[in-house]
Structures are given as C-alpha cells and as structure tokens.
Amino acid sequence: MQQRTLGPFQVSAIGLGCMNLSHAYGVPPSPEQGASVLLRALDLGCTLFDTAALYGFGANEELVGKVLAPHRHRFTLASKCGMQGVDGKRVIDGRPDTLKATCEASLRRLRTDVIDLYYLHRWDRQVPIEDSVGALADLVREGKIRTIGLSEVSAATLRRAHAVHPITAVQTEYSLWTRNPEVAVLEACREMGVAFVAFSPVGRGFLTGALRDVGTLDAKDIRRAMPRFSPENYAANLRLLDGLEALAARAGCTPAQLSLAWLLARGEHVIPIPGTTQVKHLEDDLAAAALQLPADVLAQAGALINHQSVVGPRYPAATQVEIDTEAL
C-alpha cells in the first residue's frame, strides 16, 4: 500500500473510516461483520483506522478496541472528542474537563494506553478554540494522546489552534461533490505541513453509483435529512452518474476508485478515509491507492461533478451552523 505522512506517522494512503460499522446509516451490521471488515482492512495494508466517541455513542470505539487491540502495534489509531452521546442525544461540548473525561472513556473502550491522533470533532463555539486545544495539549503532555487533530474547521480556526499546539491533521468532508475545503483550508494545511484527512470521500455512497433510490434508505439513515439526498435533489444529481460511470469504465476502474484516485491526486497531504460495511467494497476502495490514472481522466471527473453541478447543500441549516468550514 502506498504511504502518506500523517504528522510523525507513515500511514496507508487510504485509511478506513469506521463510523458506519456502528452509526449513521440505518441499522449497523452485526459485530461479526464489522470485525471482518476491520481485520480485512488490516490484512490489506490499511494502517489508519478512524473512530470517535460519538459513533454509536461509544459502540464503535468498543468494536474497534475489541477487534484491533491485539494488533495495536500495526496501525495508527485516530478518535475524536467534543461531540458525543449524552442521555441518548448528540451533544457538542468542547469544555476542557469534558474533553479530558471523554478521552479517559475512549482509552478504556479502545483498550489502549494512548490514542495516536485525537481530534476535536467539532469546535464548540461557546468555548474558545484555544481552550479546547489547550486541554488536548495537556493530554499530549500526559502521554494519553500523541497528536492533535481538528474536524470541520476553517483555515482561520486552524491557525488559531496551531498557535497553541501543533496540529497534525484536519478532517473535513471532501470529494468530487463536496469542494468546500478548496476555498482555503486545503491549501492552509499544505502550507503548514498539516495532513488533510478527507471523510465521506465517495459522497456518502453517491459516487459509488450503487444508491439509485433514496426511498430505500432506512428511516433512521442520516442522509434522509441531508438536502442532496431529498428525492427532488437526488433525482437531479443522479444525472451526473452516467458520465462518471462511463469515465470510470474507460479508465478500467469503478466510480468509487476514480473518486478516490481524484482525491489522492489533490495533494500528497490528502488522505481519504472511506467507510463501508462490506468486505467487497473495502477491497475495491483500498485498491484505488495503486491506480495510476491519466491526468486528463481526473480532470474530466472534476469537471463533471463539482459544487456547480451538484444540487443541494451538504447539510441542513441546523447542522450547518454547528460547523466552521468555509462555505462555497
């Protein structure tokens, strides 16, 4: 597997986002199926596994810890704090004491003494970013985490945080159909030597071409509340897939692989972390790291699907106010 630099770590160019093994897209797979995905990823050379206290309200960290703790020396472990489940509800809380307590709970669930990369999952606007990052810096000094990351922040917030303690990575949604990072934070990361970890790199399933009818989504699937997945908007967006699928076929790969290859070509500091519940899809995703696609193919993909051709914002208004990323 091709390698990329993540702070002091060398990791696989494509990591694994573990969220949907426990959270977000309807009924999660069985623990046995989740374990098969995690172990197969490790066997295929994936060395970056990404989870969070929020996912499954602790269940995802429990799964990752149970399955991967015996192999802890073989991979870089990332988790997140600052957004978690409290009494069955999602809560954003960036107060220092909360972040430190969350870390202690995560260490127990993950069955590890130290988390390699610990993100502030969301910036709690009620707490100065300097205070939240200062708490994470305390955890670094205490040896409970090795490096600090931020999620869904702007370039300006990254710089404020970096002045308190070096930031190793910024994690934000980035794909052919979500281009917000291109406003400023992607380049800021490159300039500062900060890795850019791209979540939802295949558009929450859209760019795989497999989801044709949003009416089939589970009632609790979070995509049902996302504007791009409304029946009207999704019908318009589906028209983009024929061109992407034809382009991928000519390139000898799948649409998901083309989408991941496009991301990898955006910069050496970009590390996509697709998620899946299926071993077959996992194998397809990780194989994208070995592709050598012509520049004109990647350019055509980017011209076909982008913020101007996609219909609908990525988040509903209530969620949009919770994030700090630049808007297009």
Short mmCIF file of C-alpha atoms in Angstrom, two decimals, residues 29-39 63 66-67 279:
data_model
loop_
_atom_site.label_atom_id
_atom_site.label_comp_id
_atom_site.label_asym_id
_atom_site.label_seq_id
_atom_site.Cartn_x
_atom_site.Cartn_y
_atom_site.Cartn_z
CA PRO A 29 -24.02 -4.62 10.58
CA SER A 30 -23.51 -7.35 13.13
CA PRO A 31 -20.38 -7.15 15.31
CA GLU A 32 -19.09 -10.20 13.44
CA GLN A 33 -19.45 -8.47 10.09
CA GLY A 34 -17.85 -5.33 11.47
CA ALA A 35 -14.93 -7.40 12.74
CA SER A 36 -14.46 -8.97 9.32
CA VAL A 37 -14.21 -5.53 7.70
CA LEU A 38 -11.68 -4.28 10.26
CA LEU A 39 -9.46 -7.35 10.04
CA LEU A 63 -15.83 -2.62 18.44
CA LYS A 66 -12.18 -5.42 20.88
CA VAL A 67 -11.17 -6.40 17.36
CA VAL A 279 -15.58 -6.51 2.59
#
